[in-house]
Coordinates of N, CA, C and O in Angstrom, one line a residue:
E1 N 205.5 9.5 33.3 CA 206.4 10.1 34.3 C 206.8 11.5 33.7 O 207.2 11.6 32.6
L2 N 206.8 12.5 34.6 CA 207.2 13.8 34.2 C 208.7 14.0 34.2 O 209.4 13.3 34.9
G3 N 209.2 14.9 33.4 CA 210.6 15.3 33.4 C 211.5 14.4 32.7 O 212.7 14.5 32.8
R4 N 211.0 13.5 31.8 CA 211.9 12.6 31.1 C 212.0 13.1 29.6 O 211.2 13.8 29.1
G5 N 213.1 12.8 29.0 CA 213.3 13.2 27.6 C 214.6 14.0 27.5 O 215.2 14.3 28.4
T6 N 214.8 14.4 26.2 CA 216.0 15.2 25.9 C 215.5 16.6 25.5 O 214.6 16.7 24.7
F7 N 216.1 17.6 26.1 CA 215.8 18.9 25.7 C 217.0 19.6 25.1 O 218.1 19.5 25.7
F8 N 216.7 20.4 24.0 CA 217.8 21.1 23.4 C 217.6 22.6 23.6 O 216.5 23.1 23.4
A9 N 218.6 23.3 24.1 CA 218.5 24.7 24.4 C 218.7 25.4 23.0 O 219.7 25.2 22.3
T10 N 217.7 26.2 22.6 CA 217.9 27.0 21.4 C 218.4 28.4 21.7 O 218.0 29.0 22.6
P11 N 219.5 28.8 21.0 CA 220.0 30.1 21.3 C 219.0 31.2 21.1 O 218.1 31.0 20.2
H12 N 219.1 32.2 21.8 CA 218.2 33.4 21.7 C 219.0 34.6 21.5 O 219.9 34.9 22.3
Y13 N 218.8 35.3 20.3 CA 219.7 36.4 20.0 C 219.0 37.7 20.4 O 217.8 37.8 20.3
Q14 N 219.8 38.6 20.9 CA 219.2 39.9 21.4 C 219.8 41.1 20.7 O 221.0 41.3 20.7
Q15 N 219.0 41.8 19.9 CA 219.4 43.0 19.2 C 219.3 44.2 20.1 O 218.2 44.5 20.6
K16 N 220.4 44.9 20.3 CA 220.4 46.2 21.1 C 221.1 47.2 20.4 O 222.2 46.9 19.8
N17 N 220.7 48.4 20.4 CA 221.3 49.5 19.8 C 221.5 49.3 18.3 O 221.0 48.4 17.7
I18 N 222.3 50.3 17.7 CA 222.6 50.2 16.2 C 223.7 49.2 16.0 O 224.9 49.5 16.3
R19 N 223.4 48.0 15.7 CA 224.4 47.0 15.4 C 223.9 46.1 14.3 O 222.7 45.9 14.1
S20 N 224.8 45.7 13.5 CA 224.4 44.8 12.4 C 224.1 43.4 12.9 O 224.5 43.1 14.1
F21 N 223.4 42.7 12.1 CA 223.0 41.3 12.5 C 224.3 40.5 12.8 O 224.4 39.8 13.8
T22 N 225.3 40.7 11.9 CA 226.6 40.0 12.0 C 227.2 40.4 13.4 O 227.7 39.5 14.1
E23 N 227.3 41.6 13.7 CA 227.9 42.1 15.0 C 227.1 41.5 16.2 O 227.7 41.1 17.2
T24 N 225.8 41.6 16.1 CA 224.9 41.1 17.2 C 225.2 39.6 17.5 O 225.4 39.3 18.7
L25 N 225.2 38.8 16.5 CA 225.5 37.4 16.7 C 226.9 37.1 17.2 O 227.1 36.3 18.1
R26 N 227.9 37.7 16.6 CA 229.3 37.5 17.0 C 229.5 37.9 18.4 O 230.2 37.2 19.1
A27 N 228.9 39.0 18.8 CA 229.1 39.5 20.2 C 228.5 38.5 21.2 O 228.9 38.5 22.4
Q28 N 227.6 37.7 20.8 CA 226.9 36.7 21.7 C 227.5 35.3 21.5 O 227.0 34.3 22.0
G29 N 228.6 35.3 20.8 CA 229.4 34.0 20.6 C 228.8 33.0 19.6 O 229.0 31.8 19.7
H30 N 228.0 33.5 18.7 CA 227.4 32.7 17.7 C 227.9 33.0 16.3 O 228.6 34.0 16.1
T31 N 227.7 32.1 15.3 CA 228.2 32.2 14.0 C 227.1 32.7 13.0 O 226.2 31.9 12.7
P32 N 227.3 33.9 12.6 CA 226.3 34.4 11.6 C 226.7 34.0 10.2 O 227.9 33.8 9.9
S33 N 225.7 33.8 9.3 CA 225.9 33.6 7.9 C 224.8 34.1 7.1 O 223.7 34.4 7.7
T34 N 225.0 34.3 5.8 CA 224.0 34.9 5.0 C 223.9 34.2 3.6 O 224.9 33.8 3.0
I35 N 222.6 34.0 3.2 CA 222.4 33.5 1.8 C 221.7 34.6 1.1 O 220.6 35.1 1.5
V36 N 222.3 35.1 0.0 CA 221.7 36.1 -0.8 C 220.7 35.5 -1.7 O 221.1 34.6 -2.6
L37 N 219.4 35.8 -1.6 CA 218.3 35.2 -2.3 C 218.0 36.0 -3.6 O 217.6 35.4 -4.6
E38 N 218.3 37.3 -3.6 CA 218.0 38.2 -4.7 C 218.9 39.4 -4.7 O 219.1 40.0 -3.6
S39 N 219.4 39.8 -5.8 CA 220.1 41.1 -6.0 C 219.7 41.6 -7.3 O 220.0 41.0 -8.3
A40 N 219.0 42.8 -7.3 CA 218.5 43.3 -8.5 C 218.4 44.8 -8.5 O 218.5 45.4 -7.4
I41 N 218.2 45.4 -9.6 CA 218.0 46.9 -9.7 C 216.5 47.0 -10.0 O 215.9 46.3 -10.9
V42 N 215.8 47.8 -9.2 CA 214.3 48.0 -9.3 C 214.1 49.5 -9.3 O 214.9 50.3 -8.8
F43 N 212.9 49.9 -9.8 CA 212.6 51.3 -9.9 C 211.1 51.4 -10.0 O 210.4 50.4 -10.1
R44 N 210.6 52.7 -9.9 CA 209.2 53.0 -9.9 C 208.5 52.3 -8.7 O 207.4 51.8 -8.8
L45 N 209.1 52.5 -7.5 CA 208.6 52.0 -6.3 C 208.0 53.2 -5.6 O 208.7 53.9 -4.8
A46 N 206.7 53.4 -5.7 CA 206.1 54.6 -5.3 C 206.3 54.8 -3.8 O 206.7 55.9 -3.3
E47 N 205.9 53.8 -3.0 CA 205.9 53.9 -1.5 C 207.3 54.1 -1.0 O 207.6 55.0 -0.2
I48 N 208.3 53.3 -1.5 CA 209.6 53.4 -1.0 C 210.3 54.7 -1.4 O 211.0 55.3 -0.7
S49 N 210.0 55.1 -2.7 CA 210.6 56.4 -3.1 C 210.1 57.5 -2.3 O 210.9 58.4 -1.9
Q50 N 208.8 57.5 -1.9 CA 208.2 58.5 -1.1 C 208.9 58.5 0.3 O 209.3 59.6 0.8
I51 N 209.0 57.4 0.9 CA 209.6 57.2 2.2 C 211.1 57.7 2.2 O 211.5 58.4 3.1
M52 N 211.8 57.4 1.2 CA 213.2 57.8 1.0 C 213.4 59.2 0.6 O 214.5 59.7 0.6
G53 N 212.3 59.9 0.1 CA 212.4 61.2 -0.3 C 213.1 61.4 -1.6 O 213.8 62.4 -1.8
V54 N 212.9 60.5 -2.5 CA 213.6 60.5 -3.8 C 212.6 60.5 -4.9 O 211.4 60.0 -4.7
P55 N 212.9 60.9 -6.2 CA 212.0 60.8 -7.3 C 211.5 59.4 -7.6 O 212.3 58.4 -7.3
L56 N 210.4 59.2 -8.1 CA 209.8 57.9 -8.5 C 210.7 57.1 -9.4 O 210.8 55.9 -9.4
E57 N 211.5 57.8 -10.3 CA 212.4 57.2 -11.2 C 213.7 56.6 -10.6 O 214.5 56.0 -11.3
T58 N 213.9 56.9 -9.3 CA 215.1 56.5 -8.7 C 215.3 55.0 -8.8 O 214.3 54.2 -8.6
R59 N 216.5 54.6 -9.2 CA 216.8 53.2 -9.2 C 217.4 52.7 -7.9 O 218.2 53.4 -7.3
F60 N 216.9 51.6 -7.4 CA 217.3 51.0 -6.1 C 218.0 49.7 -6.3 O 217.5 48.9 -7.2
Y61 N 219.0 49.4 -5.5 CA 219.4 48.0 -5.4 C 218.4 47.4 -4.5 O 218.1 47.9 -3.4
K62 N 217.9 46.2 -4.9 CA 217.0 45.4 -4.0 C 217.9 44.2 -3.6 O 218.3 43.5 -4.5
I63 N 218.1 44.0 -2.3 CA 218.9 42.9 -1.8 C 218.1 42.2 -0.8 O 217.8 42.7 0.2
K64 N 217.8 40.9 -1.2 CA 217.0 40.1 -0.3 C 217.9 39.0 0.2 O 218.6 38.2 -0.6
R65 N 218.1 38.9 1.6 CA 219.0 38.0 2.2 C 218.4 37.2 3.3 O 217.6 37.8 4.1
L66 N 218.7 35.9 3.4 CA 218.3 35.1 4.5 C 219.5 35.1 5.5 O 220.6 34.8 5.1
R67 N 219.2 35.5 6.7 CA 220.3 35.6 7.7 C 220.1 34.4 8.7 O 219.1 34.1 9.2
L68 N 221.3 33.8 9.0 CA 221.3 32.6 9.8 C 222.2 32.7 11.0 O 223.2 33.5 10.9
G69 N 221.8 32.0 12.0 CA 222.7 32.0 13.2 C 223.0 30.5 13.5 O 222.0 29.7 13.6
N70 N 224.2 30.1 13.5 CA 224.6 28.7 13.7 C 223.8 27.8 12.7 O 223.3 26.8 13.0
D71 N 223.7 28.3 11.4 CA 223.1 27.6 10.3 C 221.5 27.5 10.4 O 220.9 26.8 9.7
M72 N 220.9 28.2 11.4 CA 219.5 28.2 11.5 C 218.9 29.5 11.0 O 219.4 30.6 11.4
P73 N 217.9 29.5 10.1 CA 217.3 30.7 9.6 C 216.7 31.5 10.7 O 215.8 31.0 11.4
I74 N 217.1 32.8 10.8 CA 216.5 33.7 11.8 C 215.8 34.9 11.2 O 214.8 35.3 11.8
A75 N 216.3 35.4 10.1 CA 215.8 36.6 9.6 C 215.8 36.6 8.1 O 216.7 36.0 7.4
L76 N 214.7 37.2 7.5 CA 214.6 37.4 6.1 C 214.6 39.0 5.9 O 213.7 39.6 6.4
E77 N 215.6 39.5 5.3 CA 215.8 41.0 5.1 C 215.8 41.4 3.7 O 216.5 40.8 2.9
T78 N 214.9 42.4 3.3 CA 215.0 42.9 2.0 C 215.3 44.4 2.1 O 214.5 45.1 2.8
V79 N 216.4 44.8 1.5 CA 216.9 46.2 1.6 C 216.8 46.9 0.3 O 217.1 46.2 -0.7
Y80 N 216.5 48.1 0.3 CA 216.4 49.0 -0.9 C 217.3 50.2 -0.7 O 217.1 51.0 0.3
I81 N 218.4 50.3 -1.5 CA 219.4 51.3 -1.4 C 219.4 52.1 -2.7 O 219.6 51.5 -3.8
P82 N 219.2 53.4 -2.7 CA 219.3 54.2 -4.0 C 220.7 53.9 -4.7 O 221.7 54.0 -4.0
E83 N 220.6 53.5 -5.9 CA 221.8 53.1 -6.7 C 222.9 54.2 -6.7 O 224.0 53.9 -6.5
K84 N 222.4 55.5 -6.8 CA 223.4 56.6 -6.8 C 224.2 56.7 -5.6 O 225.4 57.2 -5.6
L85 N 223.7 56.2 -4.4 CA 224.5 56.3 -3.2 C 225.6 55.3 -3.1 O 226.6 55.6 -2.4
C86 N 225.4 54.2 -3.8 CA 226.4 53.1 -3.7 C 226.7 52.5 -5.0 O 226.3 51.4 -5.3
P87 N 227.4 53.2 -5.9 CA 227.7 52.7 -7.2 C 228.4 51.3 -7.1 O 229.3 51.1 -6.2
D88 N 228.0 50.4 -7.9 CA 228.7 49.1 -8.0 C 228.4 48.2 -6.7 O 229.2 47.3 -6.4
L89 N 227.4 48.5 -6.0 CA 227.0 47.7 -4.8 C 226.8 46.2 -5.2 O 227.2 45.3 -4.4
A90 N 226.2 46.0 -6.4 CA 226.0 44.6 -6.8 C 227.3 43.8 -7.0 O 227.3 42.6 -6.9
G91 N 228.4 44.5 -7.1 CA 229.7 43.9 -7.3 C 230.4 43.5 -6.0 O 231.4 42.9 -6.0
K92 N 229.8 43.9 -4.9 CA 230.3 43.6 -3.5 C 229.9 42.3 -3.1 O 228.9 41.7 -3.6
N93 N 230.5 41.7 -2.0 CA 230.1 40.5 -1.4 C 228.9 40.8 -0.5 O 229.1 41.1 0.7
L94 N 227.7 40.6 -1.0 CA 226.5 41.0 -0.3 C 226.2 40.0 0.8 O 225.2 40.2 1.6
S95 N 227.0 38.9 1.0 CA 226.8 38.0 2.1 C 227.5 38.5 3.3 O 227.4 38.0 4.4
D96 N 228.3 39.6 3.1 CA 229.0 40.2 4.3 C 228.0 41.2 5.0 O 226.9 41.5 4.5
S97 N 228.5 41.8 6.1 CA 227.7 42.8 6.8 C 227.5 44.0 5.9 O 228.4 44.6 5.4
L98 N 226.2 44.4 5.7 CA 225.9 45.5 5.0 C 226.4 46.8 5.6 O 227.0 47.7 4.9
Y99 N 226.4 46.9 6.9 CA 226.9 48.0 7.7 C 228.4 48.2 7.3 O 228.9 49.3 7.1
A100 N 229.2 47.1 7.3 CA 230.6 47.1 7.0 C 230.8 47.5 5.5 O 231.7 48.4 5.3
I101 N 230.0 47.0 4.6 CA 230.2 47.5 3.2 C 229.9 49.0 3.1 O 230.6 49.7 2.4
L102 N 228.8 49.4 3.7 CA 228.5 50.8 3.6 C 229.6 51.7 4.2 O 229.9 52.8 3.6
K103 N 230.2 51.3 5.3 CA 231.2 52.1 5.9 C 232.5 52.0 5.2 O 233.1 53.0 4.8
E104 N 233.0 50.8 4.8 CA 234.3 50.6 4.3 C 234.4 51.0 2.8 O 235.4 51.6 2.4
D105 N 233.3 50.8 2.0 CA 233.4 51.0 0.6 C 232.7 52.4 0.2 O 233.1 52.9 -0.8
Y106 N 231.8 52.9 1.1 CA 231.1 54.1 0.7 C 231.2 55.2 1.7 O 230.6 56.3 1.6
N107 N 231.8 55.0 2.9 CA 232.0 55.9 3.9 C 230.7 56.4 4.5 O 230.5 57.6 4.9
Y108 N 229.7 55.5 4.6 CA 228.4 55.8 5.3 C 228.4 55.0 6.6 O 228.6 53.8 6.6
V109 N 228.1 55.7 7.7 CA 227.9 55.0 9.0 C 226.5 55.1 9.4 O 225.9 56.2 9.5
V110 N 225.8 54.0 9.6 CA 224.4 54.0 10.0 C 224.4 54.5 11.5 O 225.0 53.8 12.3
D111 N 223.8 55.6 11.7 CA 223.8 56.2 13.0 C 222.4 56.1 13.7 O 222.3 56.2 14.9
R112 N 221.4 55.9 12.9 CA 220.0 56.0 13.5 C 219.1 55.1 12.6 O 219.3 55.1 11.4
S113 N 218.1 54.5 13.2 CA 217.1 53.7 12.5 C 215.8 54.1 13.0 O 215.6 54.2 14.2
A114 N 214.8 54.3 12.1 CA 213.4 54.6 12.5 C 212.7 53.3 12.1 O 212.7 52.9 10.9
L115 N 212.0 52.7 13.0 CA 211.4 51.4 12.6 C 210.0 51.2 13.3 O 209.7 51.8 14.3
S116 N 209.2 50.4 12.6 CA 208.0 49.9 13.2 C 208.1 48.4 13.3 O 208.6 47.7 12.4
I117 N 207.5 47.9 14.4 CA 207.6 46.5 14.7 C 206.1 45.9 14.8 O 205.4 46.5 15.6
D118 N 205.8 44.9 14.0 CA 204.5 44.3 14.1 C 204.7 42.8 14.4 O 205.7 42.2 13.9
A119 N 203.7 42.2 15.1 CA 203.7 40.8 15.3 C 202.9 40.2 14.2 O 201.7 40.6 14.0
I120 N 203.4 39.2 13.5 CA 202.6 38.5 12.5 C 202.8 37.0 12.7 O 203.7 36.5 13.4
I121 N 202.0 36.2 11.9 CA 202.1 34.8 11.9 C 202.6 34.4 10.5 O 202.0 34.9 9.5
S122 N 203.5 33.5 10.4 CA 204.1 33.2 9.1 C 203.1 32.5 8.2 O 202.2 31.8 8.6
N123 N 203.3 32.8 6.9 CA 202.5 32.1 5.8 C 203.3 31.0 5.2 O 204.4 30.7 5.6
T124 N 202.7 30.2 4.3 CA 203.5 29.1 3.7 C 204.8 29.5 3.1 O 205.8 28.8 3.4
P125 N 204.9 30.5 2.3 CA 206.3 30.9 1.8 C 207.3 31.2 2.9 O 208.4 30.8 2.8
L126 N 206.9 31.9 3.9 CA 207.8 32.2 5.0 C 208.1 30.9 5.8 O 209.2 30.8 6.3
N127 N 207.1 30.0 6.0 CA 207.4 28.7 6.6 C 208.5 28.0 5.9 O 209.4 27.4 6.6
T128 N 208.5 28.0 4.6 CA 209.5 27.3 3.8 C 210.8 28.0 4.0 O 211.8 27.3 4.2
I129 N 210.9 29.3 3.9 CA 212.2 30.0 4.0 C 212.8 29.8 5.4 O 214.0 29.6 5.6
F130 N 211.9 29.8 6.5 CA 212.4 29.6 7.8 C 212.5 28.2 8.3 O 212.9 27.9 9.4
R131 N 212.2 27.3 7.3 CA 212.3 25.8 7.6 C 211.5 25.4 8.8 O 212.0 24.7 9.7
V132 N 210.3 25.9 8.9 CA 209.4 25.5 10.0 C 208.2 24.8 9.4 O 207.8 25.1 8.2
D133 N 207.6 23.8 10.1 CA 206.5 23.1 9.5 C 205.1 23.5 9.9 O 204.1 22.9 9.5
K134 N 205.0 24.6 10.6 CA 203.7 25.2 11.0 C 203.8 26.7 11.1 O 204.9 27.2 11.3
P135 N 202.7 27.4 11.1 CA 202.8 28.8 11.3 C 203.5 29.2 12.5 O 203.3 28.6 13.6
T136 N 204.4 30.2 12.4 CA 205.3 30.6 13.5 C 205.2 32.1 13.7 O 205.0 32.9 12.8
A137 N 205.3 32.6 15.0 CA 205.2 34.0 15.3 C 206.5 34.7 14.7 O 207.6 34.2 15.0
L138 N 206.3 35.8 14.0 CA 207.4 36.5 13.5 C 207.3 38.0 13.9 O 206.2 38.5 14.1
L139 N 208.4 38.7 13.9 CA 208.4 40.1 14.0 C 208.6 40.7 12.6 O 209.6 40.3 11.9
K140 N 207.7 41.5 12.2 CA 207.8 42.2 10.9 C 208.4 43.6 11.2 O 207.7 44.4 11.9
I141 N 209.5 43.9 10.7 CA 210.2 45.2 11.1 C 210.4 46.0 9.8 O 211.1 45.5 8.9
I142 N 209.8 47.1 9.7 CA 209.9 48.1 8.6 C 210.8 49.2 9.1 O 210.5 49.8 10.1
S143 N 211.9 49.5 8.4 CA 212.8 50.5 8.9 C 213.5 51.4 7.9 O 213.6 50.9 6.7
T144 N 213.8 52.6 8.3 CA 214.6 53.5 7.4 C 215.9 53.8 8.2 O 215.8 54.0 9.4
H145 N 217.0 53.8 7.5 CA 218.3 53.9 8.2 C 219.0 55.2 7.8 O 219.0 55.5 6.6
F146 N 219.6 55.9 8.7 CA 220.1 57.3 8.5 C 221.6 57.4 8.9 O 222.0 56.7 9.8
T147 N 222.3 58.3 8.3 CA 223.6 58.7 8.8 C 223.5 59.7 9.9 O 222.3 60.2 10.2
K148 N 224.6 60.1 10.5 CA 224.6 61.1 11.6 C 223.9 62.4 11.1 O 223.3 63.1 11.9
D149 N 224.1 62.8 9.9 CA 223.6 64.0 9.4 C 222.2 63.8 8.7 O 221.8 64.6 7.9
Y150 N 221.5 62.8 9.1 CA 220.1 62.5 8.7 C 219.9 62.2 7.3 O 218.8 62.2 6.8
Q151 N 221.0 61.8 6.6 CA 220.8 61.3 5.2 C 220.2 59.9 5.3 O 220.7 59.0 6.0
K152 N 219.1 59.7 4.5 CA 218.5 58.4 4.4 C 219.4 57.5 3.5 O 219.7 57.8 2.4
I153 N 219.9 56.4 4.1 CA 220.7 55.4 3.4 C 220.0 54.3 2.8 O 220.2 53.9 1.6
Y154 N 219.1 53.7 3.6 CA 218.3 52.6 3.0 C 217.0 52.3 3.7 O 216.8 52.8 4.9
Y155 N 216.1 51.6 3.0 CA 214.8 51.2 3.6 C 214.9 49.7 3.6 O 215.5 49.0 2.8
E156 N 214.3 49.1 4.7 CA 214.3 47.7 4.9 C 213.0 47.1 5.3 O 212.3 47.7 6.2
E157 N 212.6 46.0 4.8 CA 211.5 45.2 5.3 C 212.1 43.8 5.7 O 212.7 43.2 4.9
A158 N 211.9 43.5 7.0 CA 212.5 42.3 7.5 C 211.5 41.5 8.3 O 210.6 42.0 8.9
Y159 N 211.7 40.2 8.4 CA 211.0 39.3 9.2 C 212.0 38.5 10.1 O 213.0 38.0 9.6
Y160 N 211.7 38.5 11.4 CA 212.6 37.8 12.3 C 211.8 36.7 13.1 O 210.6 37.0 13.5
R161 N 212.4 35.6 13.3 CA 211.7 34.6 14.2 C 211.7 35.1 15.6 O 212.7 35.2 16.2
S162 N 210.5 35.4 16.1 CA 210.4 36.0 17.5 C 210.8 35.0 18.6 O 211.1 35.4 19.7
D163 N 210.8 33.7 18.3 CA 211.2 32.7 19.3 C 212.8 32.6 19.4 O 213.3 32.1 20.3
L164 N 213.4 33.2 18.4 CA 214.9 33.2 18.3 C 215.6 34.6 18.5 O 216.8 34.6 18.7
Y165 N 214.8 35.6 18.2 CA 215.4 37.0 18.1 C 214.6 38.0 18.9 O 213.3 38.0 18.6
T166 N 215.2 38.8 19.7 CA 214.5 39.8 20.5 C 215.0 41.1 20.1 O 216.2 41.3 20.0
Y167 N 214.2 42.1 19.9 CA 214.6 43.5 19.7 C 214.4 44.3 21.0 O 213.3 44.3 21.5
Y168 N 215.4 45.0 21.5 CA 215.2 45.8 22.6 C 215.2 47.3 22.0 O 216.0 47.7 21.2
V169 N 214.2 48.0 22.5 CA 214.0 49.4 22.0 C 214.1 50.3 23.2 O 213.4 50.1 24.2
D170 N 214.9 51.3 23.1 CA 215.1 52.3 24.1 C 214.3 53.6 23.7 O 214.7 54.3 22.7
I171 N 213.2 53.8 24.4 CA 212.4 55.0 24.0 C 212.6 56.1 25.1 O 212.5 55.8 26.3
Y172 N 212.9 57.3 24.7 CA 213.2 58.3 25.6 C 212.6 59.7 25.2 O 212.4 59.8 24.0
R173 N 212.5 60.6 26.1 CA 212.1 62.0 25.8 C 213.3 62.9 25.7 O 214.2 62.8 26.4

């Protein structure tokens, strides 16, 4: 017989404009949370140093966080911030909104993001992180974030569950 059974509606989150993950979920009536998986100082990152326009010896904070909505893993974000821009960032509560930390503690407002979006299929480590039992479609988003005066603040590599999170992009001339 068709149409029998129990169906659970899964929330679908929609990212529009420059908004933090935290703001995006709260605006849609959901509860965001964050698990900090890694916080370290790294350096000699040739590709990231080049993208950020800084010397190879630049020390970066590397912050890897699992972002959840209503306790469900939605995004895995790894952010690289030049240490000199945000002294003592490691001492902040990195499970809070990064946008809020940048604004309140360092007076940086993210005004623009340049990003590339690719569709990928999760591998075993990503399946484990996202708590899925089979390969799942993900959005891989590589981005650089700027202030209003075009200062590069951070570089990010992120994976989002595409069945749970949509990115809206406004392209204009």
